[in-house]
PDB file of C-alpha atoms in Angstrom:
ATOM      1  CA  GLN A  61       8.887  35.919 105.141  1.00  0.00           C
ATOM      2  CA  ILE A  62       6.171  34.120 107.043  1.00  0.00           C
ATOM      3  CA  THR A  63       7.190  31.232 109.271  1.00  0.00           C
ATOM      4  CA  LEU A  64       5.306  29.109 111.769  1.00  0.00           C
ATOM      5  CA  LYS A  65       6.719  26.807 114.409  1.00  0.00           C
ATOM      6  CA  GLU A  66       4.861  24.255 116.495  1.00  0.00           C
ATOM      7  CA  SER A  67       5.907  23.309 120.009  1.00  0.00           C
ATOM      8  CA  GLY A  68       4.598  21.061 122.716  1.00  0.00           C
ATOM      9  CA  PRO A  69       5.108  17.763 124.520  1.00  0.00           C
ATOM     10  CA  THR A  70       6.324  14.743 122.609  1.00  0.00           C
ATOM     11  CA  LEU A  71       4.644  12.264 124.964  1.00  0.00           C
ATOM     12  CA  VAL A  72       1.289  12.434 126.718  1.00  0.00           C
ATOM     13  CA  LYS A  73      -0.638   9.792 128.581  1.00  0.00           C
ATOM     14  CA  PRO A  74      -4.117   8.612 127.614  1.00  0.00           C
ATOM     15  CA  THR A  75      -6.939  10.745 129.059  1.00  0.00           C
ATOM     16  CA  GLN A  76      -4.619  13.727 129.543  1.00  0.00           C
ATOM     17  CA  THR A  77      -4.939  17.070 127.756  1.00  0.00           C
ATOM     18  CA  LEU A  78      -2.528  17.903 124.949  1.00  0.00           C
ATOM     19  CA  THR A  79      -1.538  21.558 124.546  1.00  0.00           C
ATOM     20  CA  LEU A  80       0.290  22.702 121.422  1.00  0.00           C
ATOM     21  CA  THR A  81       1.572  26.161 120.550  1.00  0.00           C
ATOM     22  CA  CYS A  82       2.076  27.680 117.116  1.00  0.00           C
ATOM     23  CA  THR A  83       4.368  30.709 117.045  1.00  0.00           C
ATOM     24  CA  LEU A  84       4.083  32.966 114.012  1.00  0.00           C
ATOM     25  CA  SER A  85       6.668  35.357 112.630  1.00  0.00           C
ATOM     26  CA  GLY A  86       6.509  37.675 109.659  1.00  0.00           C
ATOM     27  CA  VAL A  87       2.748  38.080 110.024  1.00  0.00           C
ATOM     28  CA  SER A  88       0.346  39.159 112.716  1.00  0.00           C
ATOM     29  CA  LEU A  89      -2.814  37.182 113.281  1.00  0.00           C
ATOM     30  CA  SER A  90      -4.419  40.443 114.354  1.00  0.00           C
ATOM     31  CA  SER A  91      -3.773  42.245 111.075  1.00  0.00           C
ATOM     32  CA  GLY A  92      -6.267  40.200 109.076  1.00  0.00           C
ATOM     33  CA  PRO A  93      -7.738  38.775 107.004  1.00  0.00           C
ATOM     34  CA  VAL A  94      -5.858  35.661 107.958  1.00  0.00           C
ATOM     35  CA  GLY A  95      -6.340  32.444 109.850  1.00  0.00           C
ATOM     36  CA  VAL A  96      -4.164  29.813 111.447  1.00  0.00           C
ATOM     37  CA  GLY A  97      -5.215  26.244 110.982  1.00  0.00           C
ATOM     38  CA  TRP A  98      -4.214  23.028 112.713  1.00  0.00           C
ATOM     39  CA  VAL A  99      -3.802  19.824 110.739  1.00  0.00           C
ATOM     40  CA  ARG A 100      -2.569  16.474 111.980  1.00  0.00           C
ATOM     41  CA  GLN A 101      -1.271  13.323 110.356  1.00  0.00           C
ATOM     42  CA  ALA A 102      -1.236   9.905 111.961  1.00  0.00           C
ATOM     43  CA  PRO A 103       1.695   7.665 110.949  1.00  0.00           C
ATOM     44  CA  GLY A 104       1.266   6.611 107.323  1.00  0.00           C
ATOM     45  CA  LYS A 105      -2.136   8.277 107.105  1.00  0.00           C
ATOM     46  CA  ALA A 106      -3.715  11.253 105.385  1.00  0.00           C
ATOM     47  CA  LEU A 107      -3.884  14.846 106.532  1.00  0.00           C
ATOM     48  CA  GLU A 108      -6.755  15.601 108.907  1.00  0.00           C
ATOM     49  CA  TRP A 109      -7.986  19.138 109.511  1.00  0.00           C
ATOM     50  CA  LEU A 110      -8.614  19.961 113.169  1.00  0.00           C
ATOM     51  CA  ALA A 111      -9.391  23.634 113.638  1.00  0.00           C
ATOM     52  CA  VAL A 112      -8.890  27.199 112.499  1.00  0.00           C
ATOM     53  CA  ILE A 113      -8.881  30.517 114.317  1.00  0.00           C
ATOM     54  CA  TYR A 114      -9.394  33.757 112.413  1.00  0.00           C
ATOM     55  CA  TRP A 115      -8.042  37.282 112.750  1.00  0.00           C
ATOM     56  CA  ASP A 116     -11.278  38.364 114.418  1.00  0.00           C
ATOM     57  CA  ASP A 117     -11.110  35.591 117.077  1.00  0.00           C
ATOM     58  CA  ASP A 118     -13.808  33.497 115.415  1.00  0.00           C
ATOM     59  CA  TYR A 119     -12.991  29.805 115.033  1.00  0.00           C
ATOM     60  CA  ARG A 120     -14.169  26.534 113.536  1.00  0.00           C
ATOM     61  CA  TYR A 121     -13.588  22.916 114.507  1.00  0.00           C
ATOM     62  CA  ASN A 122     -13.674  19.579 112.752  1.00  0.00           C
ATOM     63  CA  PRO A 123     -17.216  18.382 113.557  1.00  0.00           C
ATOM     64  CA  ASN A 124     -15.929  14.890 114.368  1.00  0.00           C
ATOM     65  CA  LEU A 125     -13.569  16.206 117.065  1.00  0.00           C
ATOM     66  CA  LYS A 126     -15.353  19.347 118.159  1.00  0.00           C
ATOM     67  CA  SER A 127     -16.074  18.208 121.699  1.00  0.00           C
ATOM     68  CA  ARG A 128     -12.356  17.678 122.411  1.00  0.00           C
ATOM     69  CA  LEU A 129     -10.801  20.699 120.727  1.00  0.00           C
ATOM     70  CA  ALA A 130     -10.224  24.290 121.723  1.00  0.00           C
ATOM     71  CA  VAL A 131      -8.203  26.956 119.943  1.00  0.00           C
ATOM     72  CA  ILE A 132      -7.252  30.385 121.182  1.00  0.00           C
ATOM     73  CA  ARG A 133      -4.807  33.062 120.181  1.00  0.00           C
ATOM     74  CA  ASP A 134      -2.393  35.164 122.216  1.00  0.00           C
ATOM     75  CA  PRO A 135      -1.843  38.379 120.232  1.00  0.00           C
ATOM     76  CA  SER A 136       0.829  39.611 122.647  1.00  0.00           C
ATOM     77  CA  LYS A 137       3.032  36.642 121.735  1.00  0.00           C
ATOM     78  CA  ASN A 138       1.687  36.154 118.191  1.00  0.00           C
ATOM     79  CA  GLN A 139       0.815  32.589 119.112  1.00  0.00           C
ATOM     80  CA  VAL A 140      -2.063  30.209 118.555  1.00  0.00           C
ATOM     81  CA  ILE A 141      -2.728  27.485 121.100  1.00  0.00           C
ATOM     82  CA  LEU A 142      -4.573  24.230 120.443  1.00  0.00           C
ATOM     83  CA  THR A 143      -5.773  21.939 123.196  1.00  0.00           C
ATOM     84  CA  VAL A 144      -6.991  18.397 122.707  1.00  0.00           C
ATOM     85  CA  THR A 145      -8.683  16.866 125.725  1.00  0.00           C
ATOM     86  CA  ASN A 146      -8.977  13.227 126.749  1.00  0.00           C
ATOM     87  CA  VAL A 147      -6.296  12.030 124.327  1.00  0.00           C
ATOM     88  CA  ASP A 148      -6.125   8.466 123.083  1.00  0.00           C
ATOM     89  CA  PRO A 149      -3.391   6.522 121.252  1.00  0.00           C
ATOM     90  CA  MET A 150      -5.324   7.309 118.050  1.00  0.00           C
ATOM     91  CA  ASP A 151      -4.241  10.940 118.563  1.00  0.00           C
ATOM     92  CA  THR A 152      -0.611   9.967 117.995  1.00  0.00           C
ATOM     93  CA  GLY A 153       0.965  11.702 115.020  1.00  0.00           C
ATOM     94  CA  THR A 154       2.457  14.878 113.648  1.00  0.00           C
ATOM     95  CA  TYR A 155       0.610  18.111 114.327  1.00  0.00           C
ATOM     96  CA  PHE A 156       1.044  21.010 111.911  1.00  0.00           C
ATOM     97  CA  CYS A 157      -0.076  24.619 112.071  1.00  0.00           C
ATOM     98  CA  ALA A 158      -0.488  26.534 108.833  1.00  0.00           C
ATOM     99  CA  HIS A 159      -1.069  30.109 107.673  1.00  0.00           C
ATOM    100  CA  GLU A 160      -4.355  30.628 105.851  1.00  0.00           C
ATOM    101  CA  PRO A 161      -4.856  33.955 104.064  1.00  0.00           C
ATOM    102  CA  TYR A 162      -8.336  35.116 103.087  1.00  0.00           C
ATOM    103  CA  TYR A 163      -9.692  37.304 100.325  1.00  0.00           C
ATOM    104  CA  TYR A 164     -12.900  39.305 100.158  1.00  0.00           C
ATOM    105  CA  HIS A 165     -15.385  38.528  97.423  1.00  0.00           C
ATOM    106  CA  ALA A 166     -18.932  39.846  97.105  1.00  0.00           C
ATOM    107  CA  SER A 167     -20.645  38.178 100.003  1.00  0.00           C
ATOM    108  CA  GLY A 168     -17.780  37.590 102.354  1.00  0.00           C
ATOM    109  CA  TYR A 169     -14.289  36.310 103.080  1.00  0.00           C
ATOM    110  CA  TYR A 170     -12.956  33.134 101.488  1.00  0.00           C
ATOM    111  CA  SER A 171      -9.859  31.110 102.234  1.00  0.00           C
ATOM    112  CA  VAL A 172      -7.067  31.044  99.683  1.00  0.00           C
ATOM    113  CA  ALA A 173      -5.521  27.831 101.078  1.00  0.00           C
ATOM    114  CA  PHE A 174      -2.859  26.861 103.608  1.00  0.00           C
ATOM    115  CA  ASP A 175       0.066  28.620 101.982  1.00  0.00           C
ATOM    116  CA  VAL A 176       2.766  28.304 104.659  1.00  0.00           C
ATOM    117  CA  TRP A 177       3.155  25.343 107.010  1.00  0.00           C
ATOM    118  CA  GLY A 178       5.173  24.788 110.128  1.00  0.00           C
ATOM    119  CA  GLN A 179       7.647  21.928 110.355  1.00  0.00           C
ATOM    120  CA  GLY A 180       5.253  19.911 112.485  1.00  0.00           C
ATOM    121  CA  THR A 181       5.627  18.472 115.956  1.00  0.00           C
ATOM    122  CA  TRP A 182       5.399  14.774 116.775  1.00  0.00           C
ATOM    123  CA  VAL A 183       3.149  13.645 119.610  1.00  0.00           C
ATOM    124  CA  THR A 184       2.938  10.140 121.029  1.00  0.00           C
ATOM    125  CA  VAL A 185      -0.001   9.171 123.220  1.00  0.00           C
ATOM    126  CA  SER A 186       0.990   6.237 125.346  1.00  0.00           C
ATOM    127  CA  SER A 187       0.959   5.136 128.950  1.00  0.00           C
TER     128      SER A 187
ATOM    129  CA  SER B 238     -20.702  13.408 105.601  1.00  0.00           C
ATOM    130  CA  SER B 239     -18.751  15.306 102.954  1.00  0.00           C
ATOM    131  CA  GLN B 240     -15.562  13.695 101.763  1.00  0.00           C
ATOM    132  CA  LEU B 241     -13.004  13.884  98.991  1.00  0.00           C
ATOM    133  CA  THR B 242     -11.899  10.726  97.199  1.00  0.00           C
ATOM    134  CA  GLN B 243      -8.496  10.247  95.585  1.00  0.00           C
ATOM    135  CA  PRO B 244      -6.866   7.165  94.063  1.00  0.00           C
ATOM    136  CA  PRO B 245      -4.401   5.679  96.583  1.00  0.00           C
ATOM    137  CA  SER B 246      -1.583   5.550  94.066  1.00  0.00           C
ATOM    138  CA  VAL B 247      -0.598   6.414  90.522  1.00  0.00           C
ATOM    139  CA  SER B 248       2.585   5.775  88.610  1.00  0.00           C
ATOM    140  CA  VAL B 249       4.208   7.494  85.664  1.00  0.00           C
ATOM    141  CA  SER B 250       7.367   7.258  83.612  1.00  0.00           C
ATOM    142  CA  PRO B 251       9.789  10.187  83.656  1.00  0.00           C
ATOM    143  CA  GLY B 252       8.891  12.785  81.041  1.00  0.00           C
ATOM    144  CA  GLN B 253       5.276  11.652  80.765  1.00  0.00           C
ATOM    145  CA  LYS B 254       2.088  13.360  81.884  1.00  0.00           C
ATOM    146  CA  VAL B 255       0.141  12.192  84.916  1.00  0.00           C
ATOM    147  CA  THR B 256      -3.216  13.211  86.345  1.00  0.00           C
ATOM    148  CA  ILE B 257      -4.504  12.778  89.881  1.00  0.00           C
ATOM    149  CA  SER B 258      -8.230  13.035  90.465  1.00  0.00           C
ATOM    150  CA  CYS B 259     -10.187  14.230  93.462  1.00  0.00           C
ATOM    151  CA  SER B 260     -13.923  13.747  93.596  1.00  0.00           C
ATOM    152  CA  GLY B 261     -16.607  14.898  95.994  1.00  0.00           C
ATOM    153  CA  ASP B 262     -19.901  16.744  96.087  1.00  0.00           C
ATOM    154  CA  ALA B 263     -18.279  19.625  97.984  1.00  0.00           C
ATOM    155  CA  LEU B 264     -16.170  20.431  94.926  1.00  0.00           C
ATOM    156  CA  ARG B 265     -19.234  21.601  93.045  1.00  0.00           C
ATOM    157  CA  ASP B 266     -19.423  24.789  95.115  1.00  0.00           C
ATOM    158  CA  THR B 267     -15.911  25.551  96.347  1.00  0.00           C
ATOM    159  CA  GLU B 268     -12.394  26.118  95.153  1.00  0.00           C
ATOM    160  CA  THR B 269      -9.766  23.382  95.357  1.00  0.00           C
ATOM    161  CA  ALA B 270      -6.195  23.350  96.616  1.00  0.00           C
ATOM    162  CA  TRP B 271      -3.478  20.742  96.144  1.00  0.00           C
ATOM    163  CA  TYR B 272      -0.504  19.960  98.356  1.00  0.00           C
ATOM    164  CA  GLN B 273       2.660  18.000  97.705  1.00  0.00           C
ATOM    165  CA  GLN B 274       4.216  16.154 100.620  1.00  0.00           C
ATOM    166  CA  ARG B 275       7.559  14.442 100.337  1.00  0.00           C
ATOM    167  CA  PRO B 276       8.547  11.874 102.996  1.00  0.00           C
ATOM    168  CA  GLY B 277       9.379  13.491 106.316  1.00  0.00           C
ATOM    169  CA  GLN B 278       8.410  16.966 105.133  1.00  0.00           C
ATOM    170  CA  SER B 279       5.536  19.368 105.681  1.00  0.00           C
ATOM    171  CA  PRO B 280       2.920  19.738 102.955  1.00  0.00           C
ATOM    172  CA  LEU B 281       3.706  22.274 100.231  1.00  0.00           C
ATOM    173  CA  LEU B 282       0.936  24.211  98.483  1.00  0.00           C
ATOM    174  CA  VAL B 283       1.206  23.642  94.715  1.00  0.00           C
ATOM    175  CA  ILE B 284      -2.249  24.757  93.497  1.00  0.00           C
ATOM    176  CA  TYR B 285      -4.774  27.126  95.042  1.00  0.00           C
ATOM    177  CA  GLN B 286      -8.150  28.461  93.889  1.00  0.00           C
ATOM    178  CA  THR B 287      -8.417  25.391  91.641  1.00  0.00           C
ATOM    179  CA  ASN B 288      -5.896  26.432  88.989  1.00  0.00           C
ATOM    180  CA  LYS B 289      -3.445  29.002  90.375  1.00  0.00           C
ATOM    181  CA  ARG B 290       0.194  28.288  91.128  1.00  0.00           C
ATOM    182  CA  PRO B 291       2.056  29.867  94.046  1.00  0.00           C
ATOM    183  CA  SER B 292       5.336  31.550  93.285  1.00  0.00           C
ATOM    184  CA  GLY B 293       8.080  29.003  92.699  1.00  0.00           C
ATOM    185  CA  ILE B 294       5.849  26.141  91.562  1.00  0.00           C
ATOM    186  CA  PRO B 295       6.795  25.048  88.015  1.00  0.00           C
ATOM    187  CA  GLU B 296       4.369  25.601  85.138  1.00  0.00           C
ATOM    188  CA  ARG B 297       4.258  21.863  84.434  1.00  0.00           C
ATOM    189  CA  ILE B 298       2.030  21.521  87.517  1.00  0.00           C
ATOM    190  CA  SER B 299      -1.546  22.607  86.839  1.00  0.00           C
ATOM    191  CA  GLY B 300      -5.023  22.231  88.261  1.00  0.00           C
ATOM    192  CA  SER B 301      -8.538  22.118  86.865  1.00  0.00           C
ATOM    193  CA  LYS B 302     -12.050  21.216  87.878  1.00  0.00           C
ATOM    194  CA  SER B 303     -15.208  20.019  86.206  1.00  0.00           C
ATOM    195  CA  GLY B 304     -18.324  19.612  88.292  1.00  0.00           C
ATOM    196  CA  THR B 305     -17.455  17.467  91.282  1.00  0.00           C
ATOM    197  CA  ILE B 306     -14.052  16.313  90.052  1.00  0.00           C
ATOM    198  CA  ALA B 307     -10.830  18.256  90.454  1.00  0.00           C
ATOM    199  CA  THR B 308      -7.682  17.215  88.660  1.00  0.00           C
ATOM    200  CA  LEU B 309      -4.003  17.824  89.287  1.00  0.00           C
ATOM    201  CA  THR B 310      -1.873  17.438  86.179  1.00  0.00           C
ATOM    202  CA  ILE B 311       1.883  17.141  86.061  1.00  0.00           C
ATOM    203  CA  SER B 312       3.320  17.280  82.578  1.00  0.00           C
ATOM    204  CA  GLU B 313       6.854  16.141  81.828  1.00  0.00           C
ATOM    205  CA  THR B 314       7.022  14.439  85.225  1.00  0.00           C
ATOM    206  CA  GLN B 315      10.394  14.388  86.939  1.00  0.00           C
ATOM    207  CA  ALA B 316      11.842  12.256  89.718  1.00  0.00           C
ATOM    208  CA  VAL B 317      11.508  15.200  92.125  1.00  0.00           C
ATOM    209  CA  ASP B 318       7.735  15.043  91.671  1.00  0.00           C
ATOM    210  CA  GLU B 319       7.571  11.696  93.463  1.00  0.00           C
ATOM    211  CA  ALA B 320       5.546  12.440  96.594  1.00  0.00           C
ATOM    212  CA  ASP B 321       2.117  12.200  98.179  1.00  0.00           C
ATOM    213  CA  TYR B 322      -0.463  14.639  96.841  1.00  0.00           C
ATOM    214  CA  TYR B 323      -3.530  15.821  98.757  1.00  0.00           C
ATOM    215  CA  CYS B 324      -6.516  17.730  97.473  1.00  0.00           C
ATOM    216  CA  GLN B 325      -8.349  20.098  99.777  1.00  0.00           C
ATOM    217  CA  ALA B 326     -11.644  21.931  99.626  1.00  0.00           C
ATOM    218  CA  TRP B 327     -14.272  23.343 101.950  1.00  0.00           C
ATOM    219  CA  ASP B 328     -17.540  21.884 103.175  1.00  0.00           C
ATOM    220  CA  GLY B 329     -19.784  24.900 102.812  1.00  0.00           C
ATOM    221  CA  THR B 330     -17.548  27.870 103.473  1.00  0.00           C
ATOM    222  CA  THR B 331     -15.735  27.096 106.673  1.00  0.00           C
ATOM    223  CA  HIS B 332     -14.959  23.455 107.326  1.00  0.00           C
ATOM    224  CA  VAL B 333     -11.848  22.120 105.647  1.00  0.00           C
ATOM    225  CA  LEU B 334     -11.825  18.790 103.829  1.00  0.00           C
ATOM    226  CA  PHE B 335      -8.751  16.815 102.770  1.00  0.00           C
ATOM    227  CA  GLY B 336      -8.664  13.946 100.354  1.00  0.00           C
ATOM    228  CA  GLY B 337      -7.137  10.647 101.360  1.00  0.00           C
ATOM    229  CA  GLY B 338      -3.944  11.367  99.435  1.00  0.00           C
ATOM    230  CA  THR B 339      -2.365   9.858  96.333  1.00  0.00           C
ATOM    231  CA  LYS B 340       1.122   8.412  96.249  1.00  0.00           C
ATOM    232  CA  LEU B 341       2.811   9.347  92.985  1.00  0.00           C
ATOM    233  CA  SER B 342       5.579   7.011  91.869  1.00  0.00           C
ATOM    234  CA  VAL B 343       7.907   8.027  89.066  1.00  0.00           C
ATOM    235  CA  LEU B 344       9.194   4.760  87.636  1.00  0.00           C
TER     236      LEU B 344
END
């Protein structure tokens, strides 16, 4: 059974850097082909994709937030870490990590979808 | 920029069929996924690769696509189906897009 769990601070001040950790169990990010994505949700708002890191250490970011995001993985702990720099109250919300399996077809690898989600972690940005 | 458009809300009577649409140019070239999110819970994948159901999702939930419009259909809607539903696709092959979400009310 695959599970993911997010952890991190519940309160950060504006302009600070937010660091969130996603701990995976039941699957190794190194075994491939798999990715771990980060998705957030502001209060009462829609889901917003932030980033994904793949089994081969490649990654992608939401173009609208790219300058403020970084994602890395720690294979020794089976964790994925997301940092968001220069946070603002608009960054307040629930942050989810999700398991994203891939399949190979003809010209390359394609995502199946986010099939397992963590419980989410709430973050408030306020002074 | 690429985006996916959903109706903000739909309502249905118990036992009836309901459809939720998702439109966007990106849908022409990629698969679609749908997620159900009940209040206070994490999203749950209900449809992947446009029309496939994960294990445990009832057969009354189905997905389809025509051109740039994807559709989630729930037949014989039940009270437990009341939730927010989000469509998801890809912009090109790597960037993820979510729709704005549709609140389904079972009245």
